[in-house]
Amino acid sequence: MNDNLTAERATFVTHLECSLTGERYAADQLHNLSRAGRPLLVRYDLDSVRAALPRDTLAARATDLWRWRELLPVRRTANVVSLGEIETPLIPIARSGGATVWVKDEGRLPTGSFKARGLVMAVAMAKELGVTRIAMPTNGNAGAALAAYATRVGIETIVFCPEDTPEVNVREIAAQGARVWRVNGLIDDCGAIVGKGAAEGRWFDFSTLKEPYRIEGKKTMGLELAAQLGWRLPQAIFYPTGGGTGLIGMWKAFDELERLGWIGSERPRMYAVQASGCAPIVRAFEAGEEHAERWEDAHTVAAGIRVPRAVGDFLILRAVRESGGKALAVGDPAILAAVDACARQDGLLLCPEGGATLAAYHQALRDGEVDEDDEVVLFNCATGLKYPLPPAEQRLDRHGAIDFDRL
Amino acid sequence: MNDNLTAERATFVTHLECSLTGERYAADQLHNLSRAGRPLLVRYDLDSVRAALPRDTLAARATDLWRWRELLPVRRTANVVSLGEIETPLIPIARSGGATVWVKDEGRLPTGSFKARGLVMAVAMAKELGVTRIAMPTNGNAGAALAAYATRVGIETIVFCPEDTPEVNVREIAAQGARVWRVNGLIDDCGAIVGKGAAEGRWFDFSTLKEPYRIEGKKTMGLELAAQLGWRLPQAIFYPTGGGTGLIGMWKAFDELERLGWIGSERPRMYAVQASGCAPIVRAFEAGEEHAERWEDAHTVAAGIRVPRAVGDFLILRAVRESGGKALAVGDPAILAAVDACARQDGLLLCPEGGATLAAYHQALRDGEVDEDDEVVLFNCATGLKYPLPPAEQRLDRHGAIDFDRL
């Protein structure tokens, strides 16, 4: 069996630091945001990792997320929790994308989305640090991942979601043992309720980037991609960007890999993809701002990226700019057309947020941002099966005369 | 990248043979059933495989389904098709199952079900043998897998499903480029329409076991399980049994692995799990029959195992009996209770057919069929997200006074 889950392994966290000011915080203690109100980043003794873990040792392990243990914060193996965090496949989409376009299909993770990466880590750390009650705002998938992992380690969870969250998400969260509330507002309204309860000491606040460990789980997307590609990176990454944890996490991962000597200094151009109906990062990118203002009247079919305000806005913008990439917005019709094209031409059903990355890729191609022979990875962040598909009614009466020519 | 999909590898198919009479059929030609009206089995030159492929060579490859190439029928690498057929994880369910109970989570495969294993192989062989038009009856998941792979290789597909097939399945099939018809009947009524069209030369018949290659894809469940467990097998396997391709395939896989010298002669007890409302194999097993009669008025929440008549009935019954296992029926309430318990206690959402295996395990435990310390693998054949979950309505008004004590 896979010993990534059971082997005792050395850990290398030295401290945490404020992503804005660099102020240091002690490891192995509960934290939310820094005193400056910004996300905390976990720092490792990478020189010691480099000495302790040859790249080939890592490459010989089973390929699931926990193989990266030396670059993850969990100290005690007993706190490792798992529902089978497999390495997600890279799937070529030659017809709807192009000859050098791959989809990284994150819908294969537990609970059907990439949220599992962040939440498996955050829940393991919550267990390690003695948390017994967690609350979180969610557009759906993060809540489902939280519920599954928290249930598995016996932590109580309360989840708040916008009232129009898809029914399947709400039911999945409840089935997996969380209490779930629909709120007449958007995700940041839900976040305000979570914050209020946390301030009263009722629960620990698990909002995106308000605890330091989801980003460490999400960074495994970047670690995994490098390993899958033989320790190099693609020329461009298109990433559906709501809270942006994954984009920030991948950027951090690439830096850690370079400091380990496992990859060189080349980086992909990072494209943060948003929906035209909710594009605060795009607006800030285009205006040359460091921070993004709240987007009012947010609306899009891609509910996962309907995030009006991101607490890690400056980290997203910084990574995109450093990479030579861009923040891009695509409209709902282009998103739906991309989902349809990928399923109908390549047999791969994307979620709307994944469809947004394909639409954005074609837009970037038209604008000359990417070339046709650039190696490109699109992130499909969840299984397309969680989202409403168009109806397809055709009925046949087996007792009647069947006209085989029209079937 | 994964070279299982691109490397030229030796192939070892010698011929096909009738599963009832042993009559030989030529490889590399299109076949449906044998002249005796029974499934054809693919045979390999296993001595040559043994000489050509050391077990350690196999174990060093990427872990997806195509690593088993020397034990699969596809001759030309150009006909390999893939949507990322990952090795599915084994997930412990200590609370709702027991300390030695694992779920093999087949819902992580392309299109969210184990049907991908059979259809990826059958479609690759259809491509290899020049098929241009396929029809198939389905309870949902097989049709979705067929649509995805056939679309990917440019084969036209027509799918027929019972009228009460879940909407998500029907829409998924259509979205992935197949034409899909709802028929007022059960799966064997759909099969009759497919058979009639095939007899008229309108399409190739892809019904369960009516073409020889789905079973070769499904047998990878057995190959994979042996590799995951370090070249040994569990004491018992609980398998949700409709057409039974997977159970037959695993039994064939274990035989091939033993003849390669990769495992010994020990076998798991195979438990064929059906629903009380559609249990033709259980009835035949208990009556000591070799074949199973059609089950009238079939009904169960576990639509995937609502198969009134299985063309491979005698192969299922033979494998179960040889293994010292049993065919077991469980009622819908027990199925739903098992799905609920596994999600609520272990954070793992099973499909109803997967729930049936958990319910059957507990029944077998009560009956003394299995011991508490037996190593047991349950097959969860599809993602639970494709099936209706119970409602979970709780609403909160963010403008009102929030009573945090009742959240």
Tab-separated table of N, CA and C in Angstrom, chain A residues 230-343:
chain	number	residue	atom	x	y	z
A	230	GLY	N	8.376	16.175	-16.078
A	230	GLY	CA	9.795	15.835	-16.064
A	230	GLY	C	10.650	16.988	-15.577
A	231	TRP	N	10.161	17.690	-14.539
A	231	TRP	CA	10.893	18.790	-13.897
A	231	TRP	C	11.157	19.958	-14.849
A	232	ARG	N	10.133	20.269	-15.594
A	232	ARG	CA	10.112	21.558	-16.282
A	232	ARG	C	8.657	22.042	-16.232
A	233	LEU	N	8.426	23.249	-16.705
A	233	LEU	CA	7.096	23.833	-16.593
A	233	LEU	C	6.585	24.213	-17.970
A	234	PRO	N	5.266	24.347	-18.118
A	234	PRO	CA	4.735	24.771	-19.419
A	234	PRO	C	5.026	26.246	-19.658
A	235	GLN	N	4.749	26.709	-20.868
A	235	GLN	CA	4.995	28.121	-21.162
A	235	GLN	C	3.913	29.041	-20.604
A	236	ALA	N	2.707	28.487	-20.476
A	236	ALA	CA	1.608	29.309	-19.941
A	236	ALA	C	0.657	28.439	-19.137
A	237	ILE	N	0.120	29.039	-18.082
A	237	ILE	CA	-0.899	28.389	-17.258
A	237	ILE	C	-2.113	29.304	-17.224
A	238	PHE	N	-3.291	28.748	-17.515
A	238	PHE	CA	-4.539	29.492	-17.395
A	238	PHE	C	-5.278	28.954	-16.178
A	239	TYR	N	-5.538	29.838	-15.238
A	239	TYR	CA	-6.063	29.407	-13.946
A	239	TYR	C	-7.331	30.191	-13.594
A	240	PRO	N	-8.434	29.490	-13.327
A	240	PRO	CA	-9.678	30.185	-12.968
A	240	PRO	C	-9.527	30.804	-11.585
A	241	THR	N	-9.728	32.095	-11.485
A	241	THR	CA	-9.297	32.822	-10.302
A	241	THR	C	-10.459	33.463	-9.554
A	242	GLY	N	-10.779	32.878	-8.402
A	242	GLY	CA	-11.723	33.492	-7.479
A	242	GLY	C	-10.897	34.074	-6.349
A	243	GLY	N	-10.707	33.275	-5.280
A	243	GLY	CA	-9.831	33.682	-4.188
A	243	GLY	C	-8.353	33.634	-4.573
A	244	GLY	N	-8.032	32.831	-5.597
A	244	GLY	CA	-6.680	32.825	-6.139
A	244	GLY	C	-5.658	32.000	-5.374
A	245	THR	N	-6.118	31.237	-4.389
A	245	THR	CA	-5.189	30.448	-3.567
A	245	THR	C	-4.277	29.569	-4.411
A	246	GLY	N	-4.839	28.957	-5.442
A	246	GLY	CA	-4.061	28.029	-6.254
A	246	GLY	C	-2.995	28.743	-7.063
A	247	LEU	N	-3.332	29.902	-7.588
A	247	LEU	CA	-2.358	30.654	-8.372
A	247	LEU	C	-1.208	31.116	-7.468
A	248	ILE	N	-1.569	31.635	-6.321
A	248	ILE	CA	-0.553	32.053	-5.342
A	248	ILE	C	0.275	30.843	-4.911
A	249	GLY	N	-0.414	29.736	-4.674
A	249	GLY	CA	0.251	28.516	-4.217
A	249	GLY	C	1.212	27.975	-5.257
A	250	MET	N	0.801	27.956	-6.525
A	250	MET	CA	1.694	27.450	-7.570
A	250	MET	C	2.934	28.326	-7.700
A	251	TRP	N	2.721	29.633	-7.618
A	251	TRP	CA	3.850	30.555	-7.734
A	251	TRP	C	4.853	30.310	-6.617
A	252	LYS	N	4.333	30.072	-5.422
A	252	LYS	CA	5.177	29.727	-4.265
A	252	LYS	C	5.894	28.393	-4.508
A	253	ALA	N	5.169	27.430	-5.072
A	253	ALA	CA	5.747	26.103	-5.328
A	253	ALA	C	6.921	26.199	-6.291
A	254	PHE	N	6.754	26.989	-7.351
A	254	PHE	CA	7.830	27.095	-8.343
A	254	PHE	C	9.088	27.683	-7.689
A	255	ASP	N	8.875	28.665	-6.827
A	255	ASP	CA	10.000	29.275	-6.119
A	255	ASP	C	10.698	28.245	-5.229
A	256	GLU	N	9.920	27.466	-4.500
A	256	GLU	CA	10.510	26.451	-3.618
A	256	GLU	C	11.259	25.396	-4.431
A	257	LEU	N	10.678	25.005	-5.566
A	257	LEU	CA	11.339	23.995	-6.409
A	257	LEU	C	12.660	24.512	-6.953
A	258	GLU	N	12.687	25.780	-7.341
A	258	GLU	CA	13.952	26.338	-7.843
A	258	GLU	C	15.002	26.392	-6.728
A	259	ARG	N	14.563	26.772	-5.540
A	259	ARG	CA	15.518	26.847	-4.432
A	259	ARG	C	16.008	25.460	-4.011
A	260	LEU	N	15.231	24.431	-4.317
A	260	LEU	CA	15.706	23.057	-4.092
A	260	LEU	C	16.636	22.596	-5.214
A	261	GLY	N	16.697	23.373	-6.285
A	261	GLY	CA	17.489	22.955	-7.437
A	261	GLY	C	16.802	21.920	-8.318
A	262	TRP	N	15.481	21.765	-8.138
A	262	TRP	CA	14.765	20.738	-8.900
A	262	TRP	C	14.251	21.254	-10.240
A	263	ILE	N	14.088	22.558	-10.367
A	263	ILE	CA	13.764	23.185	-11.655
A	263	ILE	C	14.675	24.404	-11.801
A	264	GLY	N	14.708	24.969	-13.021
A	264	GLY	CA	15.508	26.165	-13.255
A	264	GLY	C	14.733	27.435	-12.959
A	265	SER	N	15.175	28.532	-13.526
A	265	SER	CA	14.565	29.826	-13.210
A	265	SER	C	13.413	30.188	-14.155
A	266	GLU	N	13.189	29.361	-15.183
A	266	GLU	CA	12.099	29.681	-16.100
A	266	GLU	C	10.748	29.487	-15.440
A	267	ARG	N	9.823	30.347	-15.813
A	267	ARG	CA	8.487	30.284	-15.233
A	267	ARG	C	7.451	30.348	-16.342
A	268	PRO	N	6.296	29.739	-16.101
A	268	PRO	CA	5.189	29.930	-17.053
A	268	PRO	C	4.630	31.339	-16.921
A	269	ARG	N	4.064	31.863	-17.993
A	269	ARG	CA	3.238	33.056	-17.853
A	269	ARG	C	1.933	32.619	-17.176
A	270	MET	N	1.558	33.304	-16.113
A	270	MET	CA	0.359	32.938	-15.357
A	270	MET	C	-0.798	33.820	-15.825
A	271	TYR	N	-1.855	33.185	-16.315
A	271	TYR	CA	-3.040	33.931	-16.726
A	271	TYR	C	-4.155	33.694	-15.704
A	272	ALA	N	-4.519	34.746	-14.987
A	272	ALA	CA	-5.618	34.672	-14.025
A	272	ALA	C	-6.914	34.906	-14.787
A	273	VAL	N	-7.770	33.885	-14.830
A	273	VAL	CA	-8.992	33.969	-15.631
A	273	VAL	C	-10.190	34.269	-14.734
A	274	GLN	N	-10.923	35.323	-15.088
A	274	GLN	CA	-12.155	35.657	-14.361
A	274	GLN	C	-13.321	35.772	-15.345
A	275	ALA	N	-14.517	35.878	-14.800
A	275	ALA	CA	-15.706	36.050	-15.639
A	275	ALA	C	-15.989	37.548	-15.794
A	276	SER	N	-16.458	37.947	-16.966
A	276	SER	CA	-16.746	39.372	-17.205
A	276	SER	C	-17.672	39.954	-16.151
A	277	GLY	N	-18.566	39.106	-15.606
A	277	GLY	CA	-19.530	39.581	-14.612
A	277	GLY	C	-18.967	39.672	-13.208
A	278	CYS	N	-17.704	39.300	-13.033
A	278	CYS	CA	-17.074	39.403	-11.709
A	278	CYS	C	-15.560	39.358	-11.909
A	279	ALA	N	-14.982	40.514	-12.216
A	279	ALA	CA	-13.580	40.549	-12.642
A	279	ALA	C	-12.760	41.591	-11.888
A	280	PRO	N	-12.767	41.546	-10.549
A	280	PRO	CA	-12.028	42.566	-9.793
A	280	PRO	C	-10.518	42.512	-10.042
A	281	ILE	N	-9.972	41.341	-10.227
A	281	ILE	CA	-8.520	41.222	-10.431
A	281	ILE	C	-8.140	41.772	-11.816
A	282	VAL	N	-8.984	41.503	-12.799
A	282	VAL	CA	-8.729	42.008	-14.156
A	282	VAL	C	-8.751	43.538	-14.160
A	283	ARG	N	-9.755	44.092	-13.480
A	283	ARG	CA	-9.859	45.552	-13.416
A	283	ARG	C	-8.622	46.163	-12.755
A	284	ALA	N	-8.184	45.562	-11.669
A	284	ALA	CA	-7.005	46.078	-10.964
A	284	ALA	C	-5.742	45.890	-11.801
A	285	PHE	N	-5.661	44.747	-12.476
A	285	PHE	CA	-4.496	44.488	-13.340
A	285	PHE	C	-4.400	45.553	-14.415
A	286	GLU	N	-5.521	45.823	-15.068
A	286	GLU	CA	-5.513	46.780	-16.181
A	286	GLU	C	-5.255	48.203	-15.707
A	287	ALA	N	-5.705	48.495	-14.474
A	287	ALA	CA	-5.495	49.842	-13.941
A	287	ALA	C	-4.115	50.005	-13.314
A	288	GLY	N	-3.341	48.918	-13.294
A	288	GLY	CA	-2.014	48.997	-12.685
A	288	GLY	C	-2.041	49.082	-11.172
A	289	GLU	N	-3.165	48.693	-10.571
A	289	GLU	CA	-3.292	48.764	-9.105
A	289	GLU	C	-2.638	47.551	-8.441
A	290	GLU	N	-2.278	47.734	-7.167
A	290	GLU	CA	-1.730	46.621	-6.397
A	290	GLU	C	-2.817	45.840	-5.679
A	291	HIS	N	-3.930	46.518	-5.403
A	291	HIS	CA	-5.043	45.862	-4.725
A	291	HIS	C	-6.301	45.989	-5.582
A	292	ALA	N	-7.276	45.101	-5.345
A	292	ALA	CA	-8.494	45.108	-6.155
A	292	ALA	C	-9.702	45.494	-5.305
A	293	GLU	N	-10.480	46.412	-5.816
A	293	GLU	CA	-11.696	46.782	-5.075
A	293	GLU	C	-12.794	45.759	-5.265
A	294	ARG	N	-13.743	45.758	-4.327
A	294	ARG	CA	-14.875	44.829	-4.428
A	294	ARG	C	-15.645	45.057	-5.722
A	295	TRP	N	-16.024	43.988	-6.398
A	295	TRP	CA	-16.820	44.037	-7.622
A	295	TRP	C	-18.290	43.993	-7.229
A	296	GLU	N	-19.021	45.041	-7.580
A	296	GLU	CA	-20.452	45.083	-7.196
A	296	GLU	C	-21.302	44.326	-8.216
A	297	ASP	N	-22.463	43.805	-7.767
A	297	ASP	CA	-23.409	43.095	-8.639
A	297	ASP	C	-22.759	41.952	-9.415
A	298	ALA	N	-21.946	41.174	-8.717
A	298	ALA	CA	-21.245	40.061	-9.361
A	298	ALA	C	-22.229	39.019	-9.864
A	299	HIS	N	-22.028	38.563	-11.103
A	299	HIS	CA	-22.860	37.488	-11.651
A	299	HIS	C	-22.103	36.752	-12.738
A	300	THR	N	-22.192	35.434	-12.734
A	300	THR	CA	-21.613	34.582	-13.784
A	300	THR	C	-22.107	33.157	-13.584
A	301	VAL	N	-22.167	32.402	-14.682
A	301	VAL	CA	-22.507	30.976	-14.563
A	301	VAL	C	-21.398	30.202	-13.860
A	302	ALA	N	-20.204	30.742	-13.842
A	302	ALA	CA	-19.078	30.046	-13.210
A	302	ALA	C	-19.022	30.446	-11.736
A	303	ALA	N	-19.887	29.798	-10.949
A	303	ALA	CA	-20.082	30.206	-9.555
A	303	ALA	C	-18.792	30.161	-8.745
A	304	GLY	N	-17.891	29.267	-9.103
A	304	GLY	CA	-16.658	29.113	-8.332
A	304	GLY	C	-15.747	30.325	-8.396
A	305	ILE	N	-15.885	31.122	-9.454
A	305	ILE	CA	-15.057	32.326	-9.547
A	305	ILE	C	-15.886	33.604	-9.356
A	306	ARG	N	-17.061	33.431	-8.758
A	306	ARG	CA	-17.862	34.605	-8.406
A	306	ARG	C	-17.438	35.072	-7.011
A	307	VAL	N	-16.264	35.679	-6.962
A	307	VAL	CA	-15.668	36.129	-5.698
A	307	VAL	C	-15.405	37.623	-5.847
A	308	PRO	N	-16.261	38.473	-5.261
A	308	PRO	CA	-16.157	39.918	-5.496
A	308	PRO	C	-14.894	40.549	-4.919
A	309	ARG	N	-14.362	39.940	-3.853
A	309	ARG	CA	-13.200	40.546	-3.207
A	309	ARG	C	-12.290	39.431	-2.704
A	310	ALA	N	-11.009	39.479	-3.047
A	310	ALA	CA	-10.068	38.429	-2.658
A	310	ALA	C	-9.059	38.996	-1.681
A	311	VAL	N	-8.932	38.371	-0.523
A	311	VAL	CA	-8.021	38.884	0.499
A	311	VAL	C	-6.563	38.780	0.029
A	312	GLY	N	-6.304	37.867	-0.925
A	312	GLY	CA	-4.935	37.737	-1.459
A	312	GLY	C	-4.742	38.460	-2.775
A	313	ASP	N	-5.594	39.471	-3.037
A	313	ASP	CA	-5.558	40.195	-4.323
A	313	ASP	C	-4.143	40.610	-4.748
A	314	PHE	N	-3.384	41.202	-3.823
A	314	PHE	CA	-2.051	41.706	-4.182
A	314	PHE	C	-1.078	40.571	-4.505
A	315	LEU	N	-1.307	39.409	-3.887
A	315	LEU	CA	-0.432	38.262	-4.177
A	315	LEU	C	-0.721	37.704	-5.570
A	316	ILE	N	-2.002	37.689	-5.938
A	316	ILE	CA	-2.383	37.243	-7.286
A	316	ILE	C	-1.780	38.190	-8.317
A	317	LEU	N	-2.013	39.486	-8.116
A	317	LEU	CA	-1.547	40.493	-9.075
A	317	LEU	C	-0.021	40.477	-9.198
A	318	ARG	N	0.650	40.282	-8.069
A	318	ARG	CA	2.108	40.246	-8.077
A	318	ARG	C	2.623	39.051	-8.886
A	319	ALA	N	2.026	37.879	-8.655
A	319	ALA	CA	2.463	36.669	-9.366
A	319	ALA	C	2.209	36.805	-10.861
A	320	VAL	N	1.027	37.289	-11.224
A	320	VAL	CA	0.679	37.445	-12.640
A	320	VAL	C	1.672	38.389	-13.311
A	321	ARG	N	1.970	39.519	-12.655
A	321	ARG	CA	2.881	40.505	-13.252
A	321	ARG	C	4.310	39.977	-13.327
A	322	GLU	N	4.787	39.359	-12.234
A	322	GLU	CA	6.154	38.815	-12.259
A	322	GLU	C	6.331	37.781	-13.361
A	323	SER	N	5.248	37.052	-13.647
A	323	SER	CA	5.336	35.950	-14.616
A	323	SER	C	5.271	36.429	-16.058
A	324	GLY	N	4.934	37.697	-16.256
A	324	GLY	CA	4.706	38.183	-17.615
A	324	GLY	C	3.367	37.768	-18.182
A	325	GLY	N	2.477	37.334	-17.316
A	325	GLY	CA	1.132	36.933	-17.754
A	325	GLY	C	0.162	38.090	-17.694
A	326	LYS	N	-1.088	37.767	-17.433
A	326	LYS	CA	-2.139	38.772	-17.561
A	326	LYS	C	-3.368	38.300	-16.779
A	327	ALA	N	-4.223	39.234	-16.407
A	327	ALA	CA	-5.547	38.853	-15.894
A	327	ALA	C	-6.551	39.073	-17.016
A	328	LEU	N	-7.378	38.069	-17.275
A	328	LEU	CA	-8.277	38.075	-18.434
A	328	LEU	C	-9.706	37.796	-18.007
A	329	ALA	N	-10.657	38.495	-18.617
A	329	ALA	CA	-12.069	38.213	-18.333
A	329	ALA	C	-12.743	37.637	-19.577
A	330	VAL	N	-13.602	36.647	-19.379
A	330	VAL	CA	-14.383	36.076	-20.478
A	330	VAL	C	-15.856	36.085	-20.096
A	331	GLY	N	-16.717	36.241	-21.094
A	331	GLY	CA	-18.154	36.314	-20.849
A	331	GLY	C	-18.796	34.947	-20.700
A	332	ASP	N	-19.971	34.920	-20.097
A	332	ASP	CA	-20.672	33.650	-19.909
A	332	ASP	C	-20.938	32.910	-21.222
A	333	PRO	N	-21.344	33.593	-22.299
A	333	PRO	CA	-21.561	32.831	-23.542
A	333	PRO	C	-20.288	32.131	-24.018
A	334	ALA	N	-19.143	32.788	-23.906
A	334	ALA	CA	-17.874	32.157	-24.310
A	334	ALA	C	-17.535	30.982	-23.402
A	335	ILE	N	-17.848	31.107	-22.117
A	335	ILE	CA	-17.605	30.019	-21.159
A	335	ILE	C	-18.426	28.789	-21.535
A	336	LEU	N	-19.715	29.009	-21.769
A	336	LEU	CA	-20.603	27.881	-22.091
A	336	LEU	C	-20.236	27.261	-23.434
A	337	ALA	N	-19.844	28.101	-24.392
A	337	ALA	CA	-19.445	27.576	-25.703
A	337	ALA	C	-18.177	26.731	-25.581
A	338	ALA	N	-17.270	27.131	-24.702
A	338	ALA	CA	-16.024	26.375	-24.517
A	338	ALA	C	-16.305	25.021	-23.859
A	339	VAL	N	-17.183	25.008	-22.863
A	339	VAL	CA	-17.565	23.737	-22.231
A	339	VAL	C	-18.159	22.803	-23.281
A	340	ASP	N	-19.040	23.346	-24.106
A	340	ASP	CA	-19.690	22.548	-25.144
A	340	ASP	C	-18.677	22.026	-26.158
A	341	ALA	N	-17.768	22.879	-26.586
A	341	ALA	CA	-16.785	22.473	-27.609
A	341	ALA	C	-15.866	21.376	-27.093
A	342	CYS	N	-15.416	21.505	-25.858
A	342	CYS	CA	-14.470	20.523	-25.322
A	342	CYS	C	-15.143	19.155	-25.174
A	343	ALA	N	-16.400	19.145	-24.707
A	343	ALA	CA	-17.127	17.869	-24.560
A	343	ALA	C	-17.437	17.262	-25.920
